PDB file of C-alpha atoms in Angstrom:
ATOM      1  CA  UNK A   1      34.488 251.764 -10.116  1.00  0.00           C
ATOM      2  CA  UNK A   2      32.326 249.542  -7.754  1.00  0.00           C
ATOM      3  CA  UNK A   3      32.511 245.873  -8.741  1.00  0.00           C
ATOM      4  CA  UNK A   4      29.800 243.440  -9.148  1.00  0.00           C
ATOM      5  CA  UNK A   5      26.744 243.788  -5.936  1.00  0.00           C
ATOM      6  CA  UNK A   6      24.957 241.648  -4.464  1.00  0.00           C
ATOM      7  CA  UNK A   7      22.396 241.403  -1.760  1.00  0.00           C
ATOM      8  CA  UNK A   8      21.710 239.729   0.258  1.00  0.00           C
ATOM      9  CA  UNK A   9      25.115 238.192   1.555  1.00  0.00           C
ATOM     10  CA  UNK A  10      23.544 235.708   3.373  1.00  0.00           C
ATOM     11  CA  UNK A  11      19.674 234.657   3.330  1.00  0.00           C
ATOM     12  CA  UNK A  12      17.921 232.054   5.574  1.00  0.00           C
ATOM     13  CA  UNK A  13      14.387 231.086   4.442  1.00  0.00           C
ATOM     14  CA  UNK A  14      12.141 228.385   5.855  1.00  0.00           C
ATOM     15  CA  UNK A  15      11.183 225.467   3.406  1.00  0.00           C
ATOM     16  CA  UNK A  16       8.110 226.688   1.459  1.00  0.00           C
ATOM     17  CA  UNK A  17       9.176 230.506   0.793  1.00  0.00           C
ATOM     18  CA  UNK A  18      10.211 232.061  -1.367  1.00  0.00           C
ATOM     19  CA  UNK A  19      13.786 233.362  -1.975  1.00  0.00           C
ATOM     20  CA  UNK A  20      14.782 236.572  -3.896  1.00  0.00           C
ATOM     21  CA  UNK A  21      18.651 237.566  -4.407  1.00  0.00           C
ATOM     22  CA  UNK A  22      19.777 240.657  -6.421  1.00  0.00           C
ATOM     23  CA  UNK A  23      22.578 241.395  -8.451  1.00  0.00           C
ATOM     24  CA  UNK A  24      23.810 244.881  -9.934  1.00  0.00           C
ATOM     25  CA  UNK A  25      26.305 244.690 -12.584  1.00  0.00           C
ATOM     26  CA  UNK A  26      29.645 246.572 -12.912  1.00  0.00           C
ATOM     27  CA  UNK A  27      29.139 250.299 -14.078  1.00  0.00           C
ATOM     28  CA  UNK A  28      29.029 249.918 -18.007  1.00  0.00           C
ATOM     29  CA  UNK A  29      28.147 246.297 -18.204  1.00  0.00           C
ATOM     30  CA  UNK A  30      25.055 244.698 -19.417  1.00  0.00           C
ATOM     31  CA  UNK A  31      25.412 241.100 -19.356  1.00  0.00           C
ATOM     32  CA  UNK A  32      24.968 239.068 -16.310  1.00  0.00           C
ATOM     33  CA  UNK A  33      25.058 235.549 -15.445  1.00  0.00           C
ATOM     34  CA  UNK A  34      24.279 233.806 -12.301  1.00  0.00           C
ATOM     35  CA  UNK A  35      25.942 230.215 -11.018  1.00  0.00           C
ATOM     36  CA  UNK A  36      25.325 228.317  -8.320  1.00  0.00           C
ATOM     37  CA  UNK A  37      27.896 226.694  -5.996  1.00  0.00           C
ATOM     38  CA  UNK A  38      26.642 223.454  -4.244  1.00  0.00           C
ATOM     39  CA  UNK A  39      29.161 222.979  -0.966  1.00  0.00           C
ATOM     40  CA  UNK A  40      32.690 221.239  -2.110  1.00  0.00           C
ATOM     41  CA  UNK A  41      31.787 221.451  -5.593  1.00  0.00           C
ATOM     42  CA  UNK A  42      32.830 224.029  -8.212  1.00  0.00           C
ATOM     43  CA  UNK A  43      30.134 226.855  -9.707  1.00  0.00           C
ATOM     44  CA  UNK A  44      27.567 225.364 -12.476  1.00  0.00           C
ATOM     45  CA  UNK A  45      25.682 228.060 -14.643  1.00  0.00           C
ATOM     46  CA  UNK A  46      22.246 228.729 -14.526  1.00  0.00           C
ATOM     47  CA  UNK A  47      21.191 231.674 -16.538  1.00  0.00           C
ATOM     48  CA  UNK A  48      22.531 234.332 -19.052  1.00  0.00           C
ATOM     49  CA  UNK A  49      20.895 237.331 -19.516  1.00  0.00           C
ATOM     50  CA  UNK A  50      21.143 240.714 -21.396  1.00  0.00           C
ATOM     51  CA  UNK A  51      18.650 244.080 -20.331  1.00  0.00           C
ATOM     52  CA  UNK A  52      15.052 242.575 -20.864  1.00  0.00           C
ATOM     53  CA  UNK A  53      16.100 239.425 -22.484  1.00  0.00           C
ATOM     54  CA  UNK A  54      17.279 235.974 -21.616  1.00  0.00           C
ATOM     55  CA  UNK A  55      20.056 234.780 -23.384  1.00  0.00           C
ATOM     56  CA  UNK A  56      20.656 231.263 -22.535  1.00  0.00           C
ATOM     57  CA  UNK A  57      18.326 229.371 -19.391  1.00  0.00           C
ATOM     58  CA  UNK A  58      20.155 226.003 -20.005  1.00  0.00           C
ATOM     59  CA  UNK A  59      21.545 225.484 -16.107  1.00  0.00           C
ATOM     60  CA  UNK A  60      17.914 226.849 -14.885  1.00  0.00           C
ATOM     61  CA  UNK A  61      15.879 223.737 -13.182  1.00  0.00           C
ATOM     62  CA  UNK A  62      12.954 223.872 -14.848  1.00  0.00           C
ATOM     63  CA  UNK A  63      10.521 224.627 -12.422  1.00  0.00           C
ATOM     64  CA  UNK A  64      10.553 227.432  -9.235  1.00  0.00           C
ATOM     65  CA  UNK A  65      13.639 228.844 -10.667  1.00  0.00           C
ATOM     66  CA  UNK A  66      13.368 232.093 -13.248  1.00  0.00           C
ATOM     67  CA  UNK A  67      15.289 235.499 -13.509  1.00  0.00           C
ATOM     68  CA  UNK A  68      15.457 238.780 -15.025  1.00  0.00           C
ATOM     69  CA  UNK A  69      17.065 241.884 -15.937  1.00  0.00           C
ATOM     70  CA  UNK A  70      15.186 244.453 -16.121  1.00  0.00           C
ATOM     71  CA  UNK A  71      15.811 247.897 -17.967  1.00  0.00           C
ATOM     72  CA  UNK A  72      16.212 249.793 -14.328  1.00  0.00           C
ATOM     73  CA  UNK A  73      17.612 247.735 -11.784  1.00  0.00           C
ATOM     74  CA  UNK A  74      19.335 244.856 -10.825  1.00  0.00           C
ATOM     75  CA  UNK A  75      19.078 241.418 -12.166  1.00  0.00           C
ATOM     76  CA  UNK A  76      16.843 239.445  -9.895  1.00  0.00           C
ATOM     77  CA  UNK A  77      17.062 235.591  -9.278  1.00  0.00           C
ATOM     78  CA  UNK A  78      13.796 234.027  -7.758  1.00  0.00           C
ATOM     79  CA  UNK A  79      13.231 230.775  -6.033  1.00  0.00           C
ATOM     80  CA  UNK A  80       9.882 230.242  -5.410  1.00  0.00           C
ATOM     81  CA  UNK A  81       9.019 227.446  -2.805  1.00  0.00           C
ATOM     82  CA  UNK A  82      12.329 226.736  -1.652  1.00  0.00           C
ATOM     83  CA  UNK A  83      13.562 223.696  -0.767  1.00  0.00           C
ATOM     84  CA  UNK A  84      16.800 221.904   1.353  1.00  0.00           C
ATOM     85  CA  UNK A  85      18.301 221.136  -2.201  1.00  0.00           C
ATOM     86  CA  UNK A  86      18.471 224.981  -2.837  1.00  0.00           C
ATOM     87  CA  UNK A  87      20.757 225.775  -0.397  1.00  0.00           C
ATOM     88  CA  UNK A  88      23.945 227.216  -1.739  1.00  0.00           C
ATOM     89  CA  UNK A  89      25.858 229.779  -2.348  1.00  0.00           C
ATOM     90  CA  UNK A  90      24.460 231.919  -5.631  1.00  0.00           C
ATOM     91  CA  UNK A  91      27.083 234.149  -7.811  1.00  0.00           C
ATOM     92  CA  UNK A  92      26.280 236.671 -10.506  1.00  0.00           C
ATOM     93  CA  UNK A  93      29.116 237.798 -12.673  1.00  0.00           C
ATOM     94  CA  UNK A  94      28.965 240.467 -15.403  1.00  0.00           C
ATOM     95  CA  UNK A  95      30.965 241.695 -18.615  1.00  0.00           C
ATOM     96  CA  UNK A  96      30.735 244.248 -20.342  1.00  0.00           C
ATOM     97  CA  UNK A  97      30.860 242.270 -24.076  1.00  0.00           C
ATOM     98  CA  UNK A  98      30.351 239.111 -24.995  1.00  0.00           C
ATOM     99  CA  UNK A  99      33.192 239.794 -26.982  1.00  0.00           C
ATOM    100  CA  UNK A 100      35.597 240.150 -23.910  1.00  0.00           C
ATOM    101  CA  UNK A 101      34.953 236.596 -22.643  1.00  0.00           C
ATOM    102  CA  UNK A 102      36.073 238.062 -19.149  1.00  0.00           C
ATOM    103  CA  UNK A 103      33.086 237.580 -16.463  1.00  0.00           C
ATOM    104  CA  UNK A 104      33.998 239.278 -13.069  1.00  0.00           C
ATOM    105  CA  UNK A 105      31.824 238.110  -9.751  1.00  0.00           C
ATOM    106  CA  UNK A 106      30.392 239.196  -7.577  1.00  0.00           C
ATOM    107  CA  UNK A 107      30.746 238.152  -3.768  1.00  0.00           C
ATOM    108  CA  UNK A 108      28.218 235.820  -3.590  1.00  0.00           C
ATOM    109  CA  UNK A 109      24.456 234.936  -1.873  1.00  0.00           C
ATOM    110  CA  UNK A 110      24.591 232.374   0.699  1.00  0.00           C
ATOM    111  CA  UNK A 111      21.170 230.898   0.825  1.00  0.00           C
ATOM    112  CA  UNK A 112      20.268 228.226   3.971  1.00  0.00           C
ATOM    113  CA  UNK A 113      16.915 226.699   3.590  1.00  0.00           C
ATOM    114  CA  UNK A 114      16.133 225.534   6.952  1.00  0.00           C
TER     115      UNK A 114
ATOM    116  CA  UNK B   1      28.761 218.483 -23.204  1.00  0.00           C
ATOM    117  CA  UNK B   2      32.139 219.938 -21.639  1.00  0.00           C
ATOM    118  CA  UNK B   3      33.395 218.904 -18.670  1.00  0.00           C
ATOM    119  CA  UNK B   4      36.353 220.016 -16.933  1.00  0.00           C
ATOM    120  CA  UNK B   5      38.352 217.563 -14.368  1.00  0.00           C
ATOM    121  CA  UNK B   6      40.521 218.448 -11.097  1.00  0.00           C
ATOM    122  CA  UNK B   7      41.961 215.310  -9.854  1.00  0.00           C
ATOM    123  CA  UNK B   8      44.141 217.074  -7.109  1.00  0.00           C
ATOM    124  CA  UNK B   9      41.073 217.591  -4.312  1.00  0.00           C
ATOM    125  CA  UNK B  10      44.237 219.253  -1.864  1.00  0.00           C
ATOM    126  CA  UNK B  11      47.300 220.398  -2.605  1.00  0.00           C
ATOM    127  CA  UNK B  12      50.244 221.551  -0.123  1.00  0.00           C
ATOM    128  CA  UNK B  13      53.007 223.442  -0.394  1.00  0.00           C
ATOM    129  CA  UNK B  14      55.641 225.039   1.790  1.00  0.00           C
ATOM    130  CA  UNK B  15      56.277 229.012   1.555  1.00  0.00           C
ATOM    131  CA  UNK B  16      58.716 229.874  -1.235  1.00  0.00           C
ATOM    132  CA  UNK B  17      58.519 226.951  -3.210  1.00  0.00           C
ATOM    133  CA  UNK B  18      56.562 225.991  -6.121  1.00  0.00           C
ATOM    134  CA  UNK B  19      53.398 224.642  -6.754  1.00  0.00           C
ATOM    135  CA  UNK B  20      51.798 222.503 -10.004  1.00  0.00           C
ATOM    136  CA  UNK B  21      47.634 222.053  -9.866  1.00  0.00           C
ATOM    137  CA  UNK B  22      46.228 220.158 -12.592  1.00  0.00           C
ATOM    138  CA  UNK B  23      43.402 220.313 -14.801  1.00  0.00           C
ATOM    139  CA  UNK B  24      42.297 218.558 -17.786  1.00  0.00           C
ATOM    140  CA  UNK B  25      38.814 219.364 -20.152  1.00  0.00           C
ATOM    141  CA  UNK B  26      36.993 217.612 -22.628  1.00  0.00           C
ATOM    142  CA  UNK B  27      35.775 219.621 -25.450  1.00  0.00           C
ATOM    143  CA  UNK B  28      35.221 218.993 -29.217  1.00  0.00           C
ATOM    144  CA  UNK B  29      35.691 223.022 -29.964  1.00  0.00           C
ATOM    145  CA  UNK B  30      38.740 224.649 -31.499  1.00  0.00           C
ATOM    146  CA  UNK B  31      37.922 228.162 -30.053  1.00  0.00           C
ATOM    147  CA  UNK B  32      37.455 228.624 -26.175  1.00  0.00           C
ATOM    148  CA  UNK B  33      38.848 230.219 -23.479  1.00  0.00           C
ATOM    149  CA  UNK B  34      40.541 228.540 -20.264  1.00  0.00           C
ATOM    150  CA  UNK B  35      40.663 230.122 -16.670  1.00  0.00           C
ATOM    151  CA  UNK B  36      41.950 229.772 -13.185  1.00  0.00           C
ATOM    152  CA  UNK B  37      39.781 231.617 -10.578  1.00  0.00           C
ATOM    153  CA  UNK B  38      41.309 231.583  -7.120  1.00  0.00           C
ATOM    154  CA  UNK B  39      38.184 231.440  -4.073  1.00  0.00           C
ATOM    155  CA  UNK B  40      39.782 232.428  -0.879  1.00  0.00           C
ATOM    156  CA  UNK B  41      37.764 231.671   2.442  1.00  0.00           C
ATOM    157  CA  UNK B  42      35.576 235.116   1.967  1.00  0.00           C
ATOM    158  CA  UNK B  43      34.057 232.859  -1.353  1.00  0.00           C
ATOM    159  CA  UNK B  44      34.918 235.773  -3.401  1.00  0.00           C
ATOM    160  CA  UNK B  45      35.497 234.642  -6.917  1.00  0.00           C
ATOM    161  CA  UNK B  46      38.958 236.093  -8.026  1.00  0.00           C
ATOM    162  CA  UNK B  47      40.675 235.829 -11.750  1.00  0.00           C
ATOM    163  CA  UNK B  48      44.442 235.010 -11.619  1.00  0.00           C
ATOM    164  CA  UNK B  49      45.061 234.152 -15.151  1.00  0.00           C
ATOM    165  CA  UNK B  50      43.522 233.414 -19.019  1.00  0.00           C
ATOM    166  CA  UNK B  51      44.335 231.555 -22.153  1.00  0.00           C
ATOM    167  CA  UNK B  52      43.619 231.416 -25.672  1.00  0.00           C
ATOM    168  CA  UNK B  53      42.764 228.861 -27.126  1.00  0.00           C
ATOM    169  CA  UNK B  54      44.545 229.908 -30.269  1.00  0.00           C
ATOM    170  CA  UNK B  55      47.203 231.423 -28.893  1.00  0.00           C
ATOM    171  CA  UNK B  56      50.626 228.554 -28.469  1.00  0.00           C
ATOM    172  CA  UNK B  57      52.334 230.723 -25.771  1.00  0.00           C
ATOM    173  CA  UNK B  58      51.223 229.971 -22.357  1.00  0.00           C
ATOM    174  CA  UNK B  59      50.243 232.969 -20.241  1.00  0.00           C
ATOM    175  CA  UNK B  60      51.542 234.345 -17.301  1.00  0.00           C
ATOM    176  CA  UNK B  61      51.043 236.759 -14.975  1.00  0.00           C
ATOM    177  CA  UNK B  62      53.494 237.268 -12.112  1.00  0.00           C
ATOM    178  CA  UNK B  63      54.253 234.434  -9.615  1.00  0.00           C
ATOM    179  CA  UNK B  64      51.330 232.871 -12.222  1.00  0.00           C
ATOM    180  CA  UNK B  65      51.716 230.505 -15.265  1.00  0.00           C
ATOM    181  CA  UNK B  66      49.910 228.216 -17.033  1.00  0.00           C
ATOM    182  CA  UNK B  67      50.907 225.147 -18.999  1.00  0.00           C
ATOM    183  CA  UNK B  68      48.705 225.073 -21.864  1.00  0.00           C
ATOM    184  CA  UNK B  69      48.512 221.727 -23.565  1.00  0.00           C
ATOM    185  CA  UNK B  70      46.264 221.929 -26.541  1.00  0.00           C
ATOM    186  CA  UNK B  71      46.377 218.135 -28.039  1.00  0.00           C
ATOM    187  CA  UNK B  72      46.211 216.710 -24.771  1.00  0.00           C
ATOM    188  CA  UNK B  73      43.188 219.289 -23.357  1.00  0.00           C
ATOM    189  CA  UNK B  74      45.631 220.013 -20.217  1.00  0.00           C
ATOM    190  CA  UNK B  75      45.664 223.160 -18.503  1.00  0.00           C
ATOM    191  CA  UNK B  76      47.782 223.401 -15.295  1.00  0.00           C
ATOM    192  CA  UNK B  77      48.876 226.230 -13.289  1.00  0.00           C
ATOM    193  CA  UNK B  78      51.888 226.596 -11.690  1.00  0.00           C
ATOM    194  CA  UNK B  79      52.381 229.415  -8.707  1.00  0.00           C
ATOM    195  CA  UNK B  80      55.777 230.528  -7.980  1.00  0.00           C
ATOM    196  CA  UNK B  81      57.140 231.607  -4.633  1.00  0.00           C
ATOM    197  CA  UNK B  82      53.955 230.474  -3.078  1.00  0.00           C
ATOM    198  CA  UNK B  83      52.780 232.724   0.124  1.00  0.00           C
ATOM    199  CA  UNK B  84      50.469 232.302   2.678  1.00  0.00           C
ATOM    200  CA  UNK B  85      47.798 234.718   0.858  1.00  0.00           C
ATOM    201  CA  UNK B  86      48.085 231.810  -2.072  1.00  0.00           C
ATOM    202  CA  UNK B  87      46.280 229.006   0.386  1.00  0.00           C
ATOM    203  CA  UNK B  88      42.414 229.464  -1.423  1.00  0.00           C
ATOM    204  CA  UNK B  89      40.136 226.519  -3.676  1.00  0.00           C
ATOM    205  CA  UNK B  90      41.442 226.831  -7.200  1.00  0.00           C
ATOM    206  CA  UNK B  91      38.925 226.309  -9.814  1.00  0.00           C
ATOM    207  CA  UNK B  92      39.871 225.755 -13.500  1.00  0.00           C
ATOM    208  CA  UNK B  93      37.178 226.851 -16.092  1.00  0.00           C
ATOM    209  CA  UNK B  94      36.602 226.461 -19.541  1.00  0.00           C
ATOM    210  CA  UNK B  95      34.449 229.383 -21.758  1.00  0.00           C
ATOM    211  CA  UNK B  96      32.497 228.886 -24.294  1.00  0.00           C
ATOM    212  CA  UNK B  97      28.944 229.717 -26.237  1.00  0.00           C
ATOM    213  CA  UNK B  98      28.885 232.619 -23.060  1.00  0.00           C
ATOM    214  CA  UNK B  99      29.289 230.418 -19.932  1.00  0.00           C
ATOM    215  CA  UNK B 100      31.665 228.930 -17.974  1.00  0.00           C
ATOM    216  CA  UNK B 101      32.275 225.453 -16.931  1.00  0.00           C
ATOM    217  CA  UNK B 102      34.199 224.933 -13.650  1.00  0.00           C
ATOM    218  CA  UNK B 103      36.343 222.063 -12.091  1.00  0.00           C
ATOM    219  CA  UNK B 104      35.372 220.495  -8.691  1.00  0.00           C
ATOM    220  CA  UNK B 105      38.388 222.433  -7.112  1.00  0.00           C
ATOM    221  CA  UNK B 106      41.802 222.172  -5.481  1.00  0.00           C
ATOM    222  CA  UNK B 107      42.149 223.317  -2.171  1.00  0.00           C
ATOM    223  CA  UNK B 108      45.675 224.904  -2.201  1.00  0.00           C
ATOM    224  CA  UNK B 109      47.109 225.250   1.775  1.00  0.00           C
ATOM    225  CA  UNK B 110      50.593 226.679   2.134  1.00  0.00           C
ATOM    226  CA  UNK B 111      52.698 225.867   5.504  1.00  0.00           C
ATOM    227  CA  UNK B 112      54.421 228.649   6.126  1.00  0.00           C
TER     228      UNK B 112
END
């Protein structure tokens, strides 16, 4: 059973463009979240979603950030306009309830904003 | 809002012995769940152990346990016959209302 994907592993983008990193969920799981890991600090949440819906957009800044989970595919988490500040590493985790209060992550998105 | 606290920014320990990190949370909430995710140097996000809120005995999970402190809000981890495949940042994290809330890190290194 493949674990949580993401793509790309690592993704340079010049200030200005935009920045789109994907996430598939475990097999069987359809709740995702995505965090965001600032260098030598811990991971803050940004986003829960379920298929079609989002859940919770608390940790999302409020502008140039959004996300999504469609019915087919993987979540998506678009920065539009990037900036220095975005640079960081990006997880999505999944679980299978909400119930289960386990999350496993994926391997991560290392954005650089040059 | 809930905010979890790692005052230990490094931590060493020699091969064999036996390690303590530390980690206290704020919270107002009866029901939650605590964590400890090890994240070796591939930044891969990896679950070593979980605790009920509710529950009075402190998990543990191989060379893993957990001192679970309820009254105080304490939640420390101590790793047993540390090896070399232990030295990874240690993040404690607290669940609740669907997301996680995650310490600034310990950076565990063990001599060998």
């Amino acid at each position: 059973n493949a674990g949580v994907m993401q793509n790309p592993r690592h993704l340079v983008r010049r200030r200005g463009q935009e920045a789109r990193l994907r996430c598939s969920p475990m097999k069987g799981h359809s709740h995702v979240y995505w965090y965001r890991q600032l260098p030598e600090e811990g991971l803050k949440f940004m986003v829960y979603l379920q298929k079609e819906n989002i859940i919770d957009e608390s940790g999302m800044p409020k502008e140039r950030f959004s996300a999504e989970f469609p019915k087919e595919g993987p979540s998506i988490l678009r920065i539009q306009q990037v900036v220095r500040g975005d640079s960081a590493a990006y997880f999505c985790a999944s679980s299978q309830m909400r119930e289960l209060h386990e999350q496993f992550f994926g391997p991560g998105t290392r954005l650089t904003v040059l | 809002a809930q905010t979890v606290t790692q005052s230990q920014p490094e931590m060493s320990v020699q091969e064999a012995e036996t390690v303590t990190l530390s980690c206290t949370y704020d919270t107002s909430e009866s029901d939650y769940y605590l964590f400890w995710y090890k994240q070796p140097p591939s930044r891969q996000m990896i679950l070593v152990i979980r605790q009920e809120a509710y529950k009075q005995q402190n998990a543990t999970e191989n060379r893993f346990s957990v001192n679970f402190q309820k009254a105080a809000k304490s939640f420390s981890l101590k790793i047993s016959d540390s090896q070399l495949g232990d030295a990874a940042m240690y993040f404690c994290a607290y669940y609740r209302g669907d997301k996680l809330t995650f310490g600034t890190g310990t950076r565990l290194a063990v001599r060998p």
